[in-house]
Short mmCIF file of C-alpha atoms in Angstrom, two decimals:
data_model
loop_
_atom_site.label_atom_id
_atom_site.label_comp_id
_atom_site.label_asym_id
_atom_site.label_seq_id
_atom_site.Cartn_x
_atom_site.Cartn_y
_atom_site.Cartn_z
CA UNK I 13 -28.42 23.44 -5.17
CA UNK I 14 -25.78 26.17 -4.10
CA UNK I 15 -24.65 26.54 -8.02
CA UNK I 16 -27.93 28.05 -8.28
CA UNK I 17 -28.76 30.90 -10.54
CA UNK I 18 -30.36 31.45 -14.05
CA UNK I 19 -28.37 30.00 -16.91
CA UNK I 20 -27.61 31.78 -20.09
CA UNK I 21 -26.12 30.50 -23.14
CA UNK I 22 -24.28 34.11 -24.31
CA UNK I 23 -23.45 37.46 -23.46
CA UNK I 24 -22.51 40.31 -25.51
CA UNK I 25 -18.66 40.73 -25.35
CA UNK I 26 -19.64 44.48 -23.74
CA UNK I 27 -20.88 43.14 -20.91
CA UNK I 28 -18.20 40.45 -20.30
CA UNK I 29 -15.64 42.59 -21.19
CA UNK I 30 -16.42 45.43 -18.37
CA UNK I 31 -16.42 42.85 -15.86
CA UNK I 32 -12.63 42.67 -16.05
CA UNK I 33 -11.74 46.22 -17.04
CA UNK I 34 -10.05 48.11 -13.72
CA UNK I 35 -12.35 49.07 -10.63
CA UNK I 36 -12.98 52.44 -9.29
CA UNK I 37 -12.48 51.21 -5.58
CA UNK I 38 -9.27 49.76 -4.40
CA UNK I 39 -9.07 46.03 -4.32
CA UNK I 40 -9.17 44.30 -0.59
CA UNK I 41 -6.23 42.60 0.21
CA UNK I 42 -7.01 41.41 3.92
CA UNK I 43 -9.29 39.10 4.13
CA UNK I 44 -10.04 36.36 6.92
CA UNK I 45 -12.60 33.44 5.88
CA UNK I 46 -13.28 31.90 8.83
CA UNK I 47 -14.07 27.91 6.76
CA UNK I 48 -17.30 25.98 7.94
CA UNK I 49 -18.25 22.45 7.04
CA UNK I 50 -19.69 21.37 3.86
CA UNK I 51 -20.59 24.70 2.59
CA UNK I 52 -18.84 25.31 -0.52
CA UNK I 53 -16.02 26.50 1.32
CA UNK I 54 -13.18 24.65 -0.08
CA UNK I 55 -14.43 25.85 -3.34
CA UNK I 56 -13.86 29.29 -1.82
CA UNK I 57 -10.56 28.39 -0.25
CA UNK I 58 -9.40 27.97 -4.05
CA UNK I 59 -10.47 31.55 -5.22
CA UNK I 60 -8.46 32.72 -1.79
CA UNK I 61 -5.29 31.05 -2.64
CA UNK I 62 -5.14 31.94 -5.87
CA UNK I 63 -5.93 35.58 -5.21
CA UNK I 64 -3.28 35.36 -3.08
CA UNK I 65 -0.67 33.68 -4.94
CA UNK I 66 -1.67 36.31 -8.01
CA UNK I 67 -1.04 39.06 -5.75
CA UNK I 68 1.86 37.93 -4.08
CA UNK I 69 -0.07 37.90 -0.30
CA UNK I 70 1.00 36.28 3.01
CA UNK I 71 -1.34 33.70 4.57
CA UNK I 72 -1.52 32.70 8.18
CA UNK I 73 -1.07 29.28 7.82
CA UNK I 74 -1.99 26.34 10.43
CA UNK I 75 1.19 24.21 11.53
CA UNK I 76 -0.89 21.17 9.38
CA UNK I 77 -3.55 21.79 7.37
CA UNK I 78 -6.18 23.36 10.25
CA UNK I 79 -5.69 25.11 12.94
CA UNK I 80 -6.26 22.29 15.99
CA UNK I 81 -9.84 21.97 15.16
CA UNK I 82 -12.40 21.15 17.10
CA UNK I 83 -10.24 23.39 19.53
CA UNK I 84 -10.66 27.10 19.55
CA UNK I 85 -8.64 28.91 17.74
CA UNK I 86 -5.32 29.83 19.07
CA UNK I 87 -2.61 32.01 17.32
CA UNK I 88 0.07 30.27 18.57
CA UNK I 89 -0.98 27.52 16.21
CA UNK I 90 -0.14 29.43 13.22
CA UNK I 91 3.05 28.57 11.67
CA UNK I 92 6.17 31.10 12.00
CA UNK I 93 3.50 33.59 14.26
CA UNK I 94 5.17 35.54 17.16
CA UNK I 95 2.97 37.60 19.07
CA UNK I 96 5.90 39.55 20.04
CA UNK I 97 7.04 40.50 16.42
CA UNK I 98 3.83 42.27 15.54
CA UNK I 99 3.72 40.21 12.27
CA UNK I 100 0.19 40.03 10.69
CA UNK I 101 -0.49 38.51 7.11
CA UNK I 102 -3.23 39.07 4.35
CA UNK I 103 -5.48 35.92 4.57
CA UNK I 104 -6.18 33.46 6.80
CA UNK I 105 -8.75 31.05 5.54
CA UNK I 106 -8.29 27.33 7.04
CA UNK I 107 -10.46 25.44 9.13
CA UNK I 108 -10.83 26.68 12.63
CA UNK I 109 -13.21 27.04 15.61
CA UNK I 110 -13.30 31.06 15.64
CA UNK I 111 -11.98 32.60 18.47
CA UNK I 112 -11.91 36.66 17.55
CA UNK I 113 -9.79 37.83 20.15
CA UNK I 114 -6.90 35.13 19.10
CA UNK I 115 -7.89 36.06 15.48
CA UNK I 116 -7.25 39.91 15.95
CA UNK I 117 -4.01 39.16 17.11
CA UNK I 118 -2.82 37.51 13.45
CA UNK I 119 -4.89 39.91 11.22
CA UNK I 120 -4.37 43.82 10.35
CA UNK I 121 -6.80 46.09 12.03
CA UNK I 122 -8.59 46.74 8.39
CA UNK I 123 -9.62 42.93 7.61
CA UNK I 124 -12.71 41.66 5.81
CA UNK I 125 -13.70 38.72 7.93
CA UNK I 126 -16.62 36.55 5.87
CA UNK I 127 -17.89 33.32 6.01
CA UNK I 128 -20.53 30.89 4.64
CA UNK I 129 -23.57 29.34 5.92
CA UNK I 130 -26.03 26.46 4.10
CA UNK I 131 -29.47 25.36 5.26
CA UNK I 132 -29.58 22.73 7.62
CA UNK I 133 -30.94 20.44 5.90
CA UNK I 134 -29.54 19.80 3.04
CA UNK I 135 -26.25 20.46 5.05
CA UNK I 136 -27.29 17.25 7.96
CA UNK I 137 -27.93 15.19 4.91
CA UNK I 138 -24.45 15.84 3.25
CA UNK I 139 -22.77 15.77 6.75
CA UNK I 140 -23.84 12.31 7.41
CA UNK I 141 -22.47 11.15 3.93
CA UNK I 142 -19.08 12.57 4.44
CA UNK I 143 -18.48 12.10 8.01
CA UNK I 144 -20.49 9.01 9.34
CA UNK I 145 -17.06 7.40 9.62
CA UNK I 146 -16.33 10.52 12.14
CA UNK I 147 -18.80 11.47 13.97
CA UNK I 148 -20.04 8.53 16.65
CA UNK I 149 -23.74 9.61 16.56
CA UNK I 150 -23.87 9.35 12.47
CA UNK I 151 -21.27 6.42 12.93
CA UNK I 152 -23.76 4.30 15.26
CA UNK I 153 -26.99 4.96 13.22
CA UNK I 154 -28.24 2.28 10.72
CA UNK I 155 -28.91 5.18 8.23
CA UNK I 156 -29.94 8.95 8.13
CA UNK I 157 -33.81 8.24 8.06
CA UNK I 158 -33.09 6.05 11.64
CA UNK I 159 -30.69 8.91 12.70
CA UNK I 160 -33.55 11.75 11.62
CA UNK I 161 -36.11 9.85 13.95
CA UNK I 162 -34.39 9.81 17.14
CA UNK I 163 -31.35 11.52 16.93
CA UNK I 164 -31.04 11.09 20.93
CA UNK I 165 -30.57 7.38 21.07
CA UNK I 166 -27.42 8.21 18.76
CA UNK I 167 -26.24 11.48 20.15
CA UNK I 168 -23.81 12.18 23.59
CA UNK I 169 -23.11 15.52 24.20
CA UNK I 170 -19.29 16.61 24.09
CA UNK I 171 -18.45 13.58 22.44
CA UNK I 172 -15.44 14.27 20.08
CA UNK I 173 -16.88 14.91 16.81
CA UNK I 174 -20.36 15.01 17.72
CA UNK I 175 -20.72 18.63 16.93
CA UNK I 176 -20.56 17.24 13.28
CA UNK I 177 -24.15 15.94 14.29
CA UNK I 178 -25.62 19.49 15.70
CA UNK I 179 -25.37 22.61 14.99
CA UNK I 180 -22.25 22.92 13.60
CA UNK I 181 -22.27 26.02 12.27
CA UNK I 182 -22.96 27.54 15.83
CA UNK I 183 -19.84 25.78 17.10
CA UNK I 184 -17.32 26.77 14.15
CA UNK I 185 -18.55 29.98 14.72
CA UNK I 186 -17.34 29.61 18.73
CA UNK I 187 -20.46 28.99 20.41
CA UNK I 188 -22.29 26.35 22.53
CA UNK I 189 -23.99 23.87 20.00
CA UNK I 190 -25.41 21.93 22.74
CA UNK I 191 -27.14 25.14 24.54
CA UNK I 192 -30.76 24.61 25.00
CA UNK I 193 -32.32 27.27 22.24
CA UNK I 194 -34.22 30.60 23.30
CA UNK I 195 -35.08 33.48 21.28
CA UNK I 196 -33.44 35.69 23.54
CA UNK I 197 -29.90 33.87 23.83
CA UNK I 198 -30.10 33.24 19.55
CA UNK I 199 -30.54 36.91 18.80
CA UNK I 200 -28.13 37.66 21.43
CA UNK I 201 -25.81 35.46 19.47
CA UNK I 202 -26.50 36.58 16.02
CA UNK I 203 -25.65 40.05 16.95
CA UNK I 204 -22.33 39.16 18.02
CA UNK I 205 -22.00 37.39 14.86
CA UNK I 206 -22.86 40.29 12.72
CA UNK I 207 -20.16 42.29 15.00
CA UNK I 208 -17.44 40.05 13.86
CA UNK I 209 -18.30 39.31 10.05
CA UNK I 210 -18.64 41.79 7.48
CA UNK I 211 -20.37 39.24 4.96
CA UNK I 212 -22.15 36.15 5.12
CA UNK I 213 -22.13 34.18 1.86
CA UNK I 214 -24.65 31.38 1.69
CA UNK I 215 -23.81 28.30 0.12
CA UNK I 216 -27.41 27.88 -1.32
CA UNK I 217 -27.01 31.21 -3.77
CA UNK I 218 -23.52 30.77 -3.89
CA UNK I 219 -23.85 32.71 -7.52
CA UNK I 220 -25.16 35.65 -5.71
CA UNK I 221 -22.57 35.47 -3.14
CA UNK I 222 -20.09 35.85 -5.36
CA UNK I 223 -21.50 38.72 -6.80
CA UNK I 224 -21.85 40.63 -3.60
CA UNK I 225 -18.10 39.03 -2.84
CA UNK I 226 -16.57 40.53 -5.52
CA UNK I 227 -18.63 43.84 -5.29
CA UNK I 228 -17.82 44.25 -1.39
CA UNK I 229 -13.93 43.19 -2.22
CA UNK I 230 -13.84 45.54 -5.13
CA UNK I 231 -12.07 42.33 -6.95
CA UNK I 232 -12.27 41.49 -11.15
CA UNK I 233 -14.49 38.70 -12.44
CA UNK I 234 -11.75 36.19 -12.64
CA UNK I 235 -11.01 36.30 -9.03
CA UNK I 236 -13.90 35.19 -8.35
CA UNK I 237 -14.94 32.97 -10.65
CA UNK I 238 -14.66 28.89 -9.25
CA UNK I 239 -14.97 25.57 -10.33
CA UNK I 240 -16.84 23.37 -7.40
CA UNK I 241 -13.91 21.50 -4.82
CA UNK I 242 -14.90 18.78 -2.76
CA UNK I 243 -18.68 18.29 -4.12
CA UNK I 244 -19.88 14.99 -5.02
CA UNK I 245 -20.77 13.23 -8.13
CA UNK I 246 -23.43 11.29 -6.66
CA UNK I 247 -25.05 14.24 -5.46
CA UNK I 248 -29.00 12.93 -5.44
CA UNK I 249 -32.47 15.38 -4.83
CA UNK I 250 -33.19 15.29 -1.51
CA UNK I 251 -36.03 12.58 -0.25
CA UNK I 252 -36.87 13.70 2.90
CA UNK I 253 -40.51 13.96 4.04
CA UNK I 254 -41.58 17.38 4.99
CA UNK I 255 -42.24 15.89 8.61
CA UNK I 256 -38.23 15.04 8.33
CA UNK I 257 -36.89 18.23 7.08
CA UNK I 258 -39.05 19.89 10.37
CA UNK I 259 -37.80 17.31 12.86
CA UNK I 260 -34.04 18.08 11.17
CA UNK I 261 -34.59 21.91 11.95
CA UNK I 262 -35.90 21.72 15.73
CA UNK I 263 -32.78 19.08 16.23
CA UNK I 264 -30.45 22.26 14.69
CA UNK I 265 -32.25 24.91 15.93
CA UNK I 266 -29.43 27.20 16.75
CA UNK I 267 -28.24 26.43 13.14
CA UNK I 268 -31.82 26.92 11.76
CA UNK I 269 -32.17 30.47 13.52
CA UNK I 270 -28.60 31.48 12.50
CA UNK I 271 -29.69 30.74 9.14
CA UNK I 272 -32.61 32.39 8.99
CA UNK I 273 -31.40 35.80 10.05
CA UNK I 274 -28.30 35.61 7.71
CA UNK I 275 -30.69 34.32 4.91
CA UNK I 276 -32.62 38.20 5.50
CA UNK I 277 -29.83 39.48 5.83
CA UNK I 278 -28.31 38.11 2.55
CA UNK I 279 -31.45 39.40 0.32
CA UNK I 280 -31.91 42.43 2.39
CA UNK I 281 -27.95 42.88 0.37
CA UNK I 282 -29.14 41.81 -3.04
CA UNK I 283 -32.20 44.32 -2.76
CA UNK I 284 -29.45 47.19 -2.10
CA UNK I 285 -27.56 45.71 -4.89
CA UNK I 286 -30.47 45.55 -7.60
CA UNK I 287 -32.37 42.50 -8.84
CA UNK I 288 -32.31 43.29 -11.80
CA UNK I 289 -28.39 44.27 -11.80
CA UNK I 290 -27.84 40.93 -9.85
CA UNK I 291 -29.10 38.71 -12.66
CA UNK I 292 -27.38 40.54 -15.46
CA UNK I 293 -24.20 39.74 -12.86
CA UNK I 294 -24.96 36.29 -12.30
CA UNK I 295 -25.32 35.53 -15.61
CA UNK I 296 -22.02 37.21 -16.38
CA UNK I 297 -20.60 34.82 -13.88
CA UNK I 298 -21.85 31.80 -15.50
CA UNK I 299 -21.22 32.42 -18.96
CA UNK I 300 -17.33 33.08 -17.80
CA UNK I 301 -17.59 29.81 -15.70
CA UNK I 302 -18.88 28.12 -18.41
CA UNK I 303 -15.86 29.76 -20.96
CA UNK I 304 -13.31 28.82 -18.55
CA UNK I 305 -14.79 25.04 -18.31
CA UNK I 306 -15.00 24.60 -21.94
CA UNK I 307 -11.24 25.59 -21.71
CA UNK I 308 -9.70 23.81 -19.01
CA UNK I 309 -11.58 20.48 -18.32
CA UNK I 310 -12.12 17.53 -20.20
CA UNK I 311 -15.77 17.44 -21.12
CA UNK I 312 -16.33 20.88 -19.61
CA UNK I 313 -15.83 19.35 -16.28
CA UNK I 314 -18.84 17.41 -16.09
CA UNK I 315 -19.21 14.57 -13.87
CA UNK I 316 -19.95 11.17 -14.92
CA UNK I 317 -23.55 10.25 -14.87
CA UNK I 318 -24.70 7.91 -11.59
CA UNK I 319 -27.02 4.99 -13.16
CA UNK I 320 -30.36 4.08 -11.53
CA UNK I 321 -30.10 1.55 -8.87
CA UNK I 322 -33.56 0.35 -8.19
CA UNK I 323 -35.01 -0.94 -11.32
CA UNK I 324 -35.99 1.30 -14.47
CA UNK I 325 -36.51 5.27 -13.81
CA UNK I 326 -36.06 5.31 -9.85
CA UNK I 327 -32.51 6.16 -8.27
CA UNK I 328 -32.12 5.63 -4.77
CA UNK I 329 -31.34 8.91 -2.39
CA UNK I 330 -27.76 7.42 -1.47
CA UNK I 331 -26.33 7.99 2.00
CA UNK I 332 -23.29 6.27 3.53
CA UNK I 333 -20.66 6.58 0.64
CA UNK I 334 -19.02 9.73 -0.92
CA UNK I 335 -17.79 9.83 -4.68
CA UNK I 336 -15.93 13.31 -4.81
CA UNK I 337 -15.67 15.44 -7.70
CA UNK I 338 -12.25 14.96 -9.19
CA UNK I 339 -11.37 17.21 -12.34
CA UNK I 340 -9.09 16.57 -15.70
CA UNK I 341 -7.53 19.33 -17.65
CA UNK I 342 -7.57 19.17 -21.32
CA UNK I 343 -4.07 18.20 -22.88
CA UNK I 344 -3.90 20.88 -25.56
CA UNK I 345 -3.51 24.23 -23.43
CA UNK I 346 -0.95 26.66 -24.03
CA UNK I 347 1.43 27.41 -21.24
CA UNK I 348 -0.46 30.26 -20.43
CA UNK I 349 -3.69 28.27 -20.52
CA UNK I 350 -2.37 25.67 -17.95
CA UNK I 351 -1.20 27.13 -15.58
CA UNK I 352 -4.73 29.39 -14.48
CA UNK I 353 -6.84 25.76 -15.13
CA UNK I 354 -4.01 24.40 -12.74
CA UNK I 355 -4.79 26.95 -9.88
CA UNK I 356 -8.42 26.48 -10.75
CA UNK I 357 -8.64 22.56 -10.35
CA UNK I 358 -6.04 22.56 -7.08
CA UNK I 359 -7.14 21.51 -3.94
CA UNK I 360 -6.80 22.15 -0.76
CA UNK I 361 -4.10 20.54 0.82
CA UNK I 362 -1.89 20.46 -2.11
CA UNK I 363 -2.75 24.68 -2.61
CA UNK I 364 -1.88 24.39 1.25
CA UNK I 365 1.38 23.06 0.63
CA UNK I 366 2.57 25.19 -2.64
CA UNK I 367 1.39 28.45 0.04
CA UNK I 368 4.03 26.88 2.78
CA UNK I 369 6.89 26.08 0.44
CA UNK I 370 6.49 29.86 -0.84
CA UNK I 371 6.39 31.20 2.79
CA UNK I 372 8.70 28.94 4.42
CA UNK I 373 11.52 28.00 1.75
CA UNK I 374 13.52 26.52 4.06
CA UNK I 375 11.52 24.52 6.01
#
């Protein structure tokens, strides 16, 4: 669960309350997110945009609402960019197959480039619920256990879209997801990786990441602080047998290696940071989540309960379908009040949209 994280009921109003008094550091303003697949990053898109829109930044925006994905990267697909004019902006964060040199050319010299990265698993399993209507190897399978088992009577290489079905982390991130796997060749990878990212967030802590976010950005509590975009409400425990959590792993190895090292990585961070000073933070987090829930959503946001489907006390693992998270605000906020839940609960095309009507008035 990547809204993992202890849970606390309250906080003193001390501790709360010096989570949004003014930072020592000076606040990041450059930032480039480079947005994977099913990794809690449209819930991080929000925070960008609205960061953005508080602060009055540019973003490099795509021409539609990526930037010619599965292609790599290319600046001459963001909108209103001119090599020649020397024009950078503050954020880019849209979906993209990175390509650093064509990045560098958009971005100031002094970015923060992060991403995010989930475990393969549990990210195969959600991939095949949202995009077995995409991809042809998930399309042509009878169901995920059948797809799990031989994944090669399913899968052509170089098929459009069928990086959806391996590795595809390894290819957003502009690498080979069909290269046969070697220590040698993954570690070569993996140091090119940490070259071009500052931070790797991990979907599966995502409290934690947001701690060491906002630490590393030097960014209040608010900015940070998210509701979840694009999860589902049918979200089940997964109910995959050890032997098919193994054979998903060695069919995403590249993935499964890249996740590994960032996973050290990531706690390797949190030690530096404090444990102890981490939990206190986390639960700072929450409790501020949970405030601004109460606040804006109806029912605190929660989603509506999915009923057992298999007789009395047994639910069935459900693959195939997507129910997405949708949000209502409560009708009684002030002004004030409605416009932050607004900002909060907007996703991403339509924040994609408000960002291009303030950039490009006239188009």
């Amino acid at each position: 669960n990547w809204w993992a994280g202890m849970r606390v009921g309250c906080l003193p109003l001390k501790e709360l309350s010096s989570w949004h008094s003014p930072r020592l550091c000076t606040p990041k303003t450059n930032v480039m997110f480079l947005k994977t697949h099913k990794t809690a990053s449209c819930t991080i898109l929000n925070l960008l945009y609205r960061f953005g829109e508080k602060h009055n930044l540019t973003f490099a925006l795509a021409k539609g609402y990526h930037f010619d994905y599965p292609k790599f990267f290319n600046s001459r697909s963001v909108q209103g960019f001119s090599e020649q004019s020397g024009q950078h902006y503050n954020m880019m964060c849209s979906h993209m197959r990175f390509n650093r040199p064509e990045v560098q050319k958009v971005m100031p010299a002094d970015t923060f480039y992060i991403s995010i990265l989930r475990h393969p698993v549990s990210l195969a399993e959600s991939s095949f619920n949202y995009f077995n209507f995409l991809a042809p190897a998930f399309k042509h399978s009878a169901s995920f256990e059948d797809f799990i088992a031989n994944p090669w009577k399913y899968y052509v290489p170089d098929l459009l879209f069928n990086h959806l079905a391996r590795n595809m982390l390894w290819f957003d991130l502009g690498f080979d997801h069909n290269a046969n796997f070697s220590l040698q060749f993954a570690q070569s990878v993996v140091a090119e990786i940490q070259q071009s990212f500052h931070f790797i967030l991990l979907a599966d802590y995502f409290d934690q990441s947001m701690v060491l976010l906002r630490d590393a950005l030097c960014w209040s509590l608010d900015d940070v602080v998210t509701f979840r975009h694009n999860a589902r409400t049918n979200a089940k425990p997964k109910c995959l047998s050890p032997a098919q959590e193994e054979q998903l792993k060695k069919w995403n190895a590249l993935d499964w290696y890249l996740y590994q090292s960032f996973n050290t990585t990531f706690w390797k961070k949190v030690e530096r940071f404090g444990k102890l000073r981490m939990d206190k933070e986390v639960a700072i987090l929450q409790a501020r989540r949970e405030e601004l829930q109460n606040l804006c959503l109806l029912k605190g946001g929660k989603p509506p309960e999915v009923k057992p489907s298999l007789g009395q006390g047994v639910e069935r693992c459900q693959t195939g379908h997507v129910t997405m998270m949708t949000y209502t605000l409560n009708s009684n906020l002030s002004i004030s009040d409605k416009e932050l839940c607004s900002r909060m609960i907007r996703e991403e095309y339509e924040y994609t949209d408000l960002m291009r009507k303030k950039q490009f008035p006239k188009t």
